[in-house]
Amino acid sequence: MNASALDLLQSVFGYPSFRGQQQAVVEHLSAGGDALVLMPTGGGKSLCYQIPALLRQGTGIVVSPLIALMQDQVDALREAGVAAAYLNSSLGAEEQREVERQLLAGELNLLYVAPERLLTGRFLSQLERTEVALFAIDEAHCVSQWGHDFRPEYRELAILHQRFPQVPRIALTATADPRTRDEIVERLSLQDARRFVASFDRPNIGYRVGLRHNAKRQLTEFLQGHQGESGIVYCLSRRKVDDTAEWLAELGVEALPYHAGLDAPTRAKNQKRFLREDGVVMVATVAFGMGIDKPDVRFVAHLDLPRSIEGYYQETGRAGRDGLPAEAWMIYGLSDVVTMSQMIAQSESADERKRVERQKLESLLAYAEATDCRRQLLLGAFGENYPGPCGHCDNCIAPPKTWDATVPAQKALSAVYRTGQRFGSGHVIDVLRGEETERVLSLQHHQLSTFGIGAEMDEKQWRSVFRQLLAAGLLEADAEGYGTLRLTAASRAVLSGNKSVKLREDARPERGSRRRRDSKMGASDKSSGGSLGIEAYEQSMWDDLRALRTQLAKQQGVPPYVVFHDATLLAMLRALPANEDELATISGVGEAKLKRYGRDFLAVINAPA
Ligand code: ADP
Ligand code: ZN
């Protein structure tokens, strides 16, 4: 059995060896056991059920929440020579009947279905008349009411256990939150399933967080390092998405907008271009991303604070699925905290839910303001003890300077208290700095003992102090969302002198920014620089390999990465295989693809210079 699993991995998928826990999962499932698999995005979950489905008799049924995702997976499997199909609302009646016929005739290795389709009486009774190899429940966190991707139909999937008790089931998710994990087990009756929990570390992703002072300029500078690469830029509002996309397009970046306010055809068109063309930047709200399996997303940028660490990790996790270097970059400001608090306050949610949301915002802020290894903090949020430092986040690379801010913190807290805990940071800073504004005068706040006690610091420095006090939980924004500040239980120790406060010195604009500011981002020099470390002498062959891939993908009507991943092209570029035997040893080149594409790629690689 082992040998044949490995044989399949090599001959069908073209990979030399299993990764992490893949082999253990494959063996357990192939032998008929149930499994719960928690692996980060890009961890290689798909093979965990695809190979057992090929090894076992019958058809593997894969429940998947998103149509786009199904289609991609099925395209990729067919490219590898696997008999795969999907059933969802995008098919016409005729096509659906054909897929059903194939299922009943036992011609399919794998069938992807939407949950609502699976649960119909018609489909369940068809399944009873066929041999089912296994059930795979992908994106299993969709059962969780607390998560962002809740799908009510997922809760009914426990029926599979009742109707097909002898068929092994595997549930998979990249959501690491322990509460969600328990909910999956409970809702899907997976109490007896063996759990496979991988580390959630994404070693190829570098993390960087900065203060927002001029979003456009900062983003431009960031994109300089990613010219010609695919990436996602997340914004909080639809308007900001539109503005940013338009502005980037003017700069010569292939940028497209995506948010729920666009009509469905435009959304579909933009998504398709992102998937099918090299180097498109998607500017989007969180509406974009779930089910996007594109492996060569080289960066994820956040121009606003996301809602929670889980959300942030999921969004940034869309970068670098292929294991090649990728970057997660975020800028944020004090105003984000106010906006987010308002959004939480004004939402329709119950109070209990709002409380959870506020806690989530607070831990995200603590992450943003952290002075220690970010990876350690992120993984810690998922209950994982990562030793750190990682050497691959901004805080590890350039540890931030801190200063003793105990006295300014006392002044700030005291000014909040003396003004009645009814004002936002702007007014409190005016009081601290001794500004006789109209508001200060009309409220008689110039009479307060705290008036002018902070004149030695400018407004910007005070804003930094307030932002960090909020992040540290020494102040809180009101639940109603007016942006007013209040003391917390933790404030007292600072005010009484029992607790000192260390804050980070806000970084100056990023190094090197001035030098680079003048260069334009034209389409002409798209390929220079970049994350993959393509050397100048390699560039023209790299471009040729990518052009061939695009051309073949167009002919097949699939995205380029379905033909070959960047990692596979990169291996070709470095190994320069001379013939089919050598090409076959490259990771990602399986038998079917070797036969179909080998000759074309060898021709490019071995073309006379
Ligand atoms: P997930 O669903 O966990 O996000 P995927 O199953 O899409 O991850 O796999 C991520 C990427 O890693 C895919 O491009 C896949 O082809 C590749 N991959 C998976 N397993 C292996 C392996 N054993 N060797 C090489 N590449 C692999
Ligand atoms: Zn680090």
XYZ file of C-alpha atoms and ligand atoms in Angstrom:
637
model
C 0.000 0.000 0.000
C 2.781 2.463 0.899
C 4.669 1.856 -2.232
C 1.629 2.423 -4.366
C 0.732 5.691 -2.590
C 4.235 6.920 -3.292
C 4.020 5.623 -6.858
C 0.883 7.655 -7.405
C 2.443 10.752 -5.870
C 5.325 10.476 -8.302
C 3.642 9.293 -11.459
C 0.411 11.292 -11.289
C 1.449 14.443 -9.452
C 5.136 14.427 -10.273
C 6.293 15.073 -6.689
C 9.269 13.136 -5.330
C 8.085 12.775 -1.724
C 5.261 13.402 0.723
C 5.299 16.498 2.837
C 4.790 16.687 6.592
C 1.921 14.470 7.678
C 0.551 13.750 4.218
C 1.739 10.160 4.189
C 0.290 9.383 7.609
C -3.066 10.827 6.584
C -3.062 8.974 3.275
C -2.342 5.651 4.987
C -4.950 6.173 7.692
C -7.674 7.136 5.246
C -6.786 4.476 2.689
C -7.146 1.878 5.431
C -10.677 3.123 6.103
C -10.151 5.461 9.088
C -11.776 8.869 9.638
C -9.529 11.906 9.875
C -9.584 15.535 10.896
C -6.777 17.418 9.169
C -5.645 20.858 10.271
C -2.959 22.257 8.047
C -2.187 25.799 7.010
C -3.012 27.061 3.570
C -0.504 25.666 1.136
C 0.208 22.754 3.454
C -0.911 20.233 0.857
C -4.325 19.174 2.101
C -5.721 18.151 -1.287
C -3.381 15.210 -1.768
C -4.496 13.845 1.608
C -7.787 12.750 0.059
C -6.940 12.680 -3.648
C -4.414 9.866 -3.321
C -6.627 7.669 -1.066
C -9.475 8.208 -3.528
C -7.242 6.818 -6.256
C -6.084 3.941 -4.083
C -9.513 2.842 -2.862
C -12.299 1.276 -4.881
C -15.008 3.662 -6.039
C -15.375 7.416 -6.293
C -14.088 9.945 -3.779
C -16.791 12.517 -3.040
C -15.425 15.950 -2.154
C -17.684 18.540 -0.535
C -16.471 21.998 -1.400
C -18.198 25.298 -0.693
C -17.141 27.269 -3.729
C -17.744 26.802 -7.387
C -14.541 28.513 -8.517
C -12.496 26.271 -6.285
C -14.091 23.094 -7.592
C -13.474 24.023 -11.147
C -9.818 24.780 -10.498
C -9.212 21.547 -8.662
C -10.959 19.519 -11.322
C -8.984 21.244 -14.095
C -5.737 20.500 -12.278
C -6.676 16.848 -11.712
C -7.639 16.337 -15.327
C -4.338 17.877 -16.398
C -2.665 15.216 -14.273
C -4.726 12.519 -15.967
C -7.213 11.831 -13.152
C -10.896 11.154 -13.959
C -12.461 14.056 -12.042
C -15.681 16.045 -12.379
C -17.866 18.422 -10.432
C -21.565 18.939 -9.895
C -22.851 22.398 -9.093
C -25.260 25.029 -10.300
C -22.870 26.255 -12.997
C -23.542 23.165 -15.139
C -26.385 22.871 -17.627
C -28.928 20.056 -17.313
C -27.286 18.033 -20.051
C -23.814 18.270 -18.479
C -25.220 17.327 -15.087
C -26.826 14.188 -16.458
C -23.559 13.216 -18.092
C -21.656 13.587 -14.811
C -24.322 11.552 -13.003
C -24.050 8.856 -15.628
C -20.280 8.728 -15.177
C -20.733 8.496 -11.414
C -23.220 5.619 -11.641
C -21.036 3.828 -14.182
C -18.100 4.017 -11.775
C -15.987 6.010 -14.219
C -14.940 8.768 -11.820
C -12.045 8.799 -9.356
C -13.148 12.047 -7.792
C -16.366 14.033 -7.798
C -16.611 17.529 -6.309
C -20.060 18.632 -5.143
C -21.557 21.667 -3.471
C -23.049 20.820 -0.055
C -26.595 21.768 -1.012
C -26.389 19.387 -3.957
C -24.943 16.566 -1.916
C -27.782 16.816 0.584
C -30.588 16.400 -1.935
C -32.519 13.143 -1.672
C -31.848 12.472 -5.315
C -28.093 12.689 -4.995
C -27.929 10.709 -1.751
C -29.881 7.881 -3.319
C -27.576 7.946 -6.344
C -24.666 7.580 -3.958
C -26.335 4.534 -2.442
C -26.249 2.920 -5.832
C -22.544 3.543 -6.383
C -19.351 2.671 -4.610
C -18.069 5.589 -2.573
C -14.323 5.522 -1.823
C -14.436 8.275 0.790
C -16.052 11.571 1.734
C -13.787 14.599 1.961
C -15.244 17.704 3.593
C -13.076 20.599 2.511
C -13.100 23.983 4.273
C -14.707 22.216 7.215
C -14.694 25.404 9.307
C -17.776 26.426 7.309
C -19.783 24.529 9.965
C -18.789 27.140 12.515
C -21.310 29.786 13.270
C -18.592 31.970 14.783
C -16.383 31.924 11.761
C -16.575 34.285 8.823
C -17.483 31.580 6.316
C -20.510 30.026 7.985
C -22.544 27.812 5.641
C -25.703 26.429 7.240
C -25.779 23.374 4.915
C -22.456 22.228 6.315
C -24.191 21.457 9.587
C -26.269 18.786 7.926
C -23.296 16.877 6.652
C -23.401 14.666 9.743
C -26.015 12.762 7.770
C -23.179 11.194 5.758
C -22.063 9.353 8.850
C -25.560 7.985 9.425
C -26.281 6.947 5.871
C -22.804 5.678 4.934
C -21.269 4.489 8.206
C -18.726 2.269 6.457
C -17.297 5.005 4.209
C -14.244 6.836 5.633
C -14.566 10.578 6.072
C -11.919 13.266 6.169
C -12.579 16.870 7.197
C -9.981 19.497 6.337
C -9.462 23.108 7.293
C -6.792 25.766 7.552
C -8.555 27.435 10.485
C -6.500 26.839 13.576
C -8.746 28.330 16.212
C -9.353 25.599 18.873
C -12.972 26.602 19.329
C -13.669 26.066 15.640
C -11.840 22.753 15.783
C -14.133 21.469 18.527
C -17.166 22.684 16.668
C -16.142 20.744 13.563
C -15.769 17.518 15.544
C -19.101 18.061 17.228
C -21.107 19.081 14.180
C -19.717 16.495 11.813
C -19.755 13.623 14.349
C -16.023 13.155 14.059
C -15.431 12.219 17.702
C -13.584 9.054 16.700
C -11.599 10.595 13.870
C -7.837 10.676 14.188
C -6.541 14.232 14.317
C -3.625 15.382 12.256
C -2.500 18.828 13.321
C 0.359 20.413 11.443
C 2.296 23.467 12.467
C 0.589 26.553 11.167
C 3.828 28.287 10.449
C 4.249 29.579 6.902
C 8.026 29.846 6.780
C 8.135 31.299 3.279
C 6.002 34.320 4.231
C 7.761 37.373 5.644
C 5.672 39.689 7.863
C 5.936 43.446 7.964
C 3.693 45.991 9.711
C 4.083 49.746 9.566
C 2.332 52.927 10.520
C 0.305 54.565 7.821
C 1.464 58.091 7.101
C 0.954 58.333 3.359
C -0.794 55.179 2.163
C -0.316 55.785 -1.526
C 3.344 56.517 -1.327
C 3.950 53.617 1.030
C 2.070 51.209 -1.216
C 3.956 52.425 -4.271
C 7.237 51.809 -2.545
C 6.139 48.391 -1.424
C 5.033 47.439 -4.934
C 8.417 48.447 -6.322
C 9.722 45.246 -4.831
C 7.003 43.177 -6.494
C 6.827 44.377 -10.056
C 5.100 42.037 -12.450
C 3.940 39.788 -9.607
C 0.451 38.714 -8.565
C -0.784 40.051 -5.282
C -3.806 41.104 -3.265
C -4.320 44.535 -1.683
C -7.016 44.486 0.992
C -8.985 47.618 1.920
C -11.812 48.022 4.390
C -14.338 49.873 2.234
C -15.626 49.473 -1.295
C -14.844 53.054 -2.079
C -11.264 52.714 -1.038
C -11.015 49.598 -3.205
C -12.250 51.512 -6.251
C -9.997 54.503 -5.578
C -6.912 52.415 -4.978
C -7.436 50.195 -8.023
C -7.951 53.197 -10.250
C -4.942 54.977 -8.907
C -2.696 51.911 -9.289
C -3.896 51.416 -12.855
C -2.830 54.993 -13.598
C 0.619 54.113 -12.294
C 0.833 51.295 -14.809
C 0.067 48.419 -12.425
C -2.353 45.736 -13.704
C -4.775 46.409 -10.851
C -8.429 45.330 -10.724
C -11.110 45.996 -8.106
C -13.207 43.342 -6.359
C -15.974 43.894 -3.806
C -19.568 42.883 -3.177
C -20.837 46.161 -4.653
C -19.692 45.279 -8.162
C -22.113 43.387 -10.366
C -21.594 39.652 -10.668
C -20.252 39.640 -14.259
C -17.598 42.256 -13.413
C -16.571 40.339 -10.320
C -16.315 37.113 -12.290
C -14.346 38.805 -15.049
C -11.854 40.374 -12.648
C -11.420 37.158 -10.731
C -10.804 35.269 -13.932
C -8.142 37.713 -15.044
C -6.462 37.471 -11.670
C -6.383 33.689 -11.981
C -5.485 33.432 -15.629
C -2.998 36.217 -16.226
C 0.437 36.607 -14.735
C 1.044 39.641 -12.589
C -2.459 40.963 -11.845
C -2.932 42.842 -8.557
C -6.397 42.439 -7.042
C -7.534 45.347 -4.895
C -10.335 43.955 -2.769
C -12.434 43.878 0.340
C -12.527 40.675 2.372
C -15.262 39.540 -0.009
C -12.383 38.312 -2.157
C -10.215 35.353 -1.461
C -12.000 32.357 -0.060
C -11.569 29.525 -2.474
C -8.850 31.295 -4.388
C -6.337 28.533 -4.857
C -3.881 30.523 -6.938
C -0.493 29.251 -5.804
C 1.714 32.105 -7.015
C 0.292 35.077 -5.111
C 3.539 36.786 -4.103
C 2.207 39.371 -1.658
C -0.821 40.304 0.408
C -1.005 43.946 1.481
C -3.424 45.374 4.045
C -4.109 49.094 3.849
C -6.442 48.868 6.867
C -6.588 46.740 9.963
C -8.343 43.424 9.398
C -10.976 42.307 11.873
C -9.084 39.665 13.774
C -5.861 37.702 13.893
C -7.667 34.708 12.405
C -8.862 36.831 9.509
C -5.435 38.370 9.055
C -3.768 34.989 9.053
C -6.224 33.590 6.565
C -5.889 36.587 4.273
C -2.098 36.734 4.410
C -2.054 32.955 4.028
C -3.238 33.353 0.458
C 0.294 34.425 -0.383
C 2.923 31.869 -1.293
C 0.925 28.659 -1.404
C 3.579 27.292 -3.719
C 6.193 27.588 -0.983
C 8.219 30.242 -2.799
C 9.088 33.518 -1.022
C 6.107 35.779 -0.368
C 5.352 38.849 1.708
C 2.589 39.935 4.076
C 2.622 43.683 4.524
C 0.255 45.918 6.487
C -0.020 49.593 7.327
C -2.482 51.008 9.820
C -3.227 54.006 11.984
C -5.094 55.145 15.046
C -8.120 56.021 12.948
C -8.510 52.334 12.060
C -9.134 51.514 15.678
C -11.893 54.085 15.825
C -13.445 52.937 12.532
C -13.323 49.303 13.575
C -14.862 50.054 16.964
C -17.628 51.922 15.197
C -18.269 49.087 12.806
C -18.544 46.659 15.671
C -20.791 48.979 17.649
C -23.138 49.676 14.783
C -23.456 46.094 13.592
C -26.667 44.209 14.219
C -24.912 41.566 16.278
C -25.899 40.566 19.786
C -23.909 42.046 22.663
C -22.120 38.773 23.320
C -20.926 38.726 19.743
C -19.820 42.353 19.922
C -17.777 41.601 22.989
C -15.992 38.785 21.148
C -15.359 41.106 18.197
C -13.844 43.765 20.436
C -11.527 41.206 22.013
C -10.446 40.133 18.579
C -9.683 43.690 17.562
C -7.619 44.143 20.708
C -5.441 41.126 20.045
C -4.899 42.249 16.501
C -3.795 45.653 17.750
C -1.388 44.022 20.137
C 0.053 42.164 17.153
C 0.364 45.346 15.128
C 2.167 47.171 17.936
C 4.343 44.253 18.945
C 8.057 44.755 19.436
C 8.913 41.027 19.441
C 8.868 38.362 16.727
C 5.564 38.578 14.855
C 5.555 34.940 13.831
C 5.829 33.897 17.445
C 2.845 36.070 18.304
C 0.744 34.879 15.387
C 1.346 31.223 16.096
C 0.847 31.854 19.805
C -2.624 33.160 18.970
C -3.398 29.679 17.621
C -2.058 27.970 20.698
C 1.210 27.012 19.051
C 4.443 27.446 20.919
C 6.907 28.728 18.356
C 10.359 29.245 19.857
C 11.368 32.265 17.730
C 12.880 34.607 16.840
C 12.085 33.732 13.243
C 14.567 36.058 11.581
C 12.029 36.662 8.854
C 9.718 39.407 10.141
C 10.371 43.129 10.471
C 10.836 42.977 14.236
C 13.411 40.203 13.939
C 15.248 41.852 11.084
C 15.348 45.318 12.647
C 14.295 45.196 16.303
C 12.319 48.359 17.087
C 13.676 50.854 19.589
C 11.607 51.298 22.731
C 11.510 54.115 25.251
C 10.286 54.515 28.821
C 6.942 56.227 28.415
C 5.688 55.835 31.957
C 5.371 59.554 32.658
C 3.698 60.503 29.351
C 1.361 57.518 29.816
C 0.404 58.782 33.272
C -0.241 62.247 31.845
C -2.363 60.831 29.034
C -4.443 58.602 31.290
C -4.895 61.362 33.754
C -6.061 63.781 31.036
C -8.571 61.212 29.821
C -9.874 60.858 33.352
C -9.999 64.598 34.120
C -11.924 65.384 30.956
C -14.573 62.896 32.016
C -13.766 59.943 29.735
C -16.051 61.432 27.137
C -13.645 62.549 24.393
C -11.538 61.187 21.580
C -7.772 61.444 21.399
C -7.863 64.713 19.402
C -9.430 66.759 22.155
C -7.461 65.108 24.941
C -4.230 65.862 23.083
C -5.287 69.521 22.765
C -5.731 69.604 26.521
C -2.382 67.960 27.163
C -0.629 70.340 24.824
C -2.361 73.375 26.274
C -4.142 74.389 23.060
C -6.847 76.953 23.697
C -9.244 75.698 21.043
C -12.854 76.780 20.976
C -13.904 73.438 22.315
C -11.352 73.515 25.128
C -12.470 76.989 26.147
C -16.194 76.309 25.953
C -15.788 73.182 28.064
C -13.555 75.071 30.510
C -10.918 72.440 30.020
C -8.200 75.069 30.196
C -8.973 75.176 33.918
C -8.076 71.530 34.421
C -4.904 70.524 36.253
C -3.874 68.465 33.236
C -4.100 71.424 30.842
C -0.721 71.957 29.182
C 1.147 69.280 31.151
C 2.213 67.602 27.925
C 3.400 70.614 25.951
C 6.889 69.130 25.551
C 5.630 66.571 23.014
C 4.079 67.378 19.645
C 0.751 66.114 18.425
C 2.250 63.283 16.418
C 4.151 61.953 19.390
C 1.007 62.063 21.488
C -0.971 60.219 18.858
C 1.620 57.471 18.932
C 1.283 57.249 22.719
C -2.521 57.032 22.561
C -2.464 54.427 19.830
C -0.102 52.241 21.791
C -1.997 52.700 25.052
C -5.086 51.457 23.242
C -3.184 48.526 21.798
C -1.800 47.647 25.206
C -5.284 47.691 26.760
C -4.420 50.646 29.007
C -7.184 52.646 27.338
C -10.282 51.445 25.572
C -12.481 52.994 22.917
C -16.145 53.179 23.878
C -18.359 50.319 22.800
C -20.801 52.701 21.146
C -18.198 53.672 18.608
C -17.948 57.422 19.088
C -14.202 57.145 19.408
C -14.198 58.331 23.000
C -11.551 56.934 25.306
C -11.949 55.388 28.731
C -9.624 53.983 31.347
C -9.501 50.243 31.853
C -8.887 48.039 34.873
C -5.221 47.983 33.912
C -4.873 51.792 33.870
C -4.822 52.130 37.632
C -1.452 50.455 38.105
C 0.113 52.918 35.699
C -1.509 55.932 37.317
C -0.418 54.824 40.765
C 3.158 54.338 39.610
C 3.132 50.569 40.116
C 3.566 49.730 36.481
C 5.983 51.212 33.995
C 5.151 51.585 30.326
C 7.504 50.842 27.446
C 6.467 52.011 24.014
C 8.051 51.622 20.629
C 9.554 54.560 18.833
C 7.494 54.985 15.732
C 9.562 54.073 12.736
C 10.546 56.797 10.393
C 9.574 56.326 6.750
C 11.119 53.138 5.435
C 14.765 53.141 4.558
C 15.674 53.779 0.975
C 12.312 55.288 0.246
C 13.693 58.620 -0.767
C 16.050 57.153 -3.290
C 13.371 55.145 -5.007
C 10.585 57.616 -5.000
C 11.334 59.097 -8.398
C 11.333 55.898 -10.411
C 8.113 55.173 -12.255
C 6.414 51.842 -12.282
C 6.070 51.421 -15.981
C 4.971 48.230 -17.664
C 8.323 48.181 -19.452
C 10.452 47.094 -16.524
C 7.880 44.788 -15.010
C 10.122 41.828 -14.637
C 12.965 43.425 -12.731
C 13.451 42.699 -9.055
C 10.783 40.555 -7.518
C 10.547 37.886 -4.853
C 11.818 34.905 -6.764
C 15.376 36.087 -7.186
C 15.539 35.718 -10.938
C 18.998 36.884 -12.025
C 19.434 39.262 -14.929
C 21.047 36.588 -17.109
C 18.097 34.246 -16.451
C 15.426 36.773 -17.201
C 14.871 36.136 -20.867
C 14.504 32.380 -20.467
C 12.198 32.929 -17.502
C 10.034 35.198 -19.627
C 10.020 32.617 -22.429
C 8.995 29.816 -20.079
C 6.178 31.920 -18.681
C 5.029 32.961 -22.150
C 4.898 29.324 -23.267
C 2.952 28.401 -20.158
C 0.444 31.193 -20.798
C 0.016 30.099 -24.393
C -0.548 26.434 -23.475
C -2.929 27.429 -20.681
C -4.982 29.488 -23.103
C -5.223 26.572 -25.491
C -6.452 24.310 -22.700
C -8.729 26.960 -21.197
C -7.115 26.691 -17.748
C -5.128 29.087 -15.541
C -1.344 29.055 -16.172
C -0.553 27.458 -12.795
C -2.641 24.449 -13.749
C -0.124 23.753 -16.517
C 2.903 24.177 -14.215
C 3.496 26.097 -10.997
C 6.122 28.814 -10.742
C 8.085 26.440 -8.512
C 8.216 23.913 -11.353
C 9.204 26.529 -13.942
C 11.861 27.813 -11.579
C 13.244 24.301 -11.167
C 13.415 23.994 -14.962
C 15.204 27.322 -15.196
C 17.806 26.196 -12.681
C 18.220 22.567 -13.807
C 18.028 23.184 -17.565
C 16.928 19.619 -18.397
C 18.283 18.419 -21.729
C 15.776 15.653 -22.423
C 12.532 14.046 -21.266
C 14.228 11.828 -18.699
C 15.793 14.814 -17.007
C 12.591 16.819 -17.268
C 10.679 13.984 -15.589
C 12.794 14.324 -12.444
C 11.614 17.894 -11.874
C 9.104 18.308 -9.057
C 5.656 18.944 -10.484
C 6.207 17.124 -13.769
C 4.037 13.997 -13.730
C 3.536 11.479 -16.516
C 0.525 13.115 -18.123
C 2.110 16.567 -18.200
C 5.423 15.219 -19.425
C 3.649 13.669 -22.358
C 1.538 16.700 -23.089
C 3.984 19.546 -22.559
C 7.475 18.066 -22.320
C 8.468 18.647 -25.867
C 7.399 22.309 -25.934
C 9.254 23.183 -22.748
C 12.391 21.328 -23.786
C 12.344 23.265 -27.037
C 12.339 26.582 -25.156
C 14.987 25.467 -22.676
C 17.304 24.122 -25.329
C 16.703 26.728 -28.002
C 19.935 28.011 -29.512
C 20.737 31.385 -27.946
P -3.937 23.460 0.763
O -5.226 22.918 0.199
O -3.522 22.820 2.032
O -3.905 24.945 0.823
P -2.816 22.386 -1.606
O -3.321 21.010 -1.479
O -3.466 23.305 -2.581
O -2.775 23.079 -0.205
O -1.258 22.314 -1.877
C -0.472 23.473 -1.902
C 0.580 23.356 -2.966
O 1.598 22.450 -2.608
C -0.024 22.834 -4.245
O 0.474 23.610 -5.277
C 0.452 21.403 -4.316
O 0.555 20.962 -5.628
C 1.779 21.458 -3.607
N 2.108 20.194 -2.939
C 1.305 19.486 -2.130
N 1.917 18.365 -1.689
C 3.148 18.376 -2.225
C 4.291 17.491 -2.144
N 4.264 16.376 -1.424
N 5.392 17.835 -2.837
C 5.424 18.959 -3.581
N 4.402 19.829 -3.689
C 3.275 19.550 -3.029
Zn 10.234 37.126 13.660
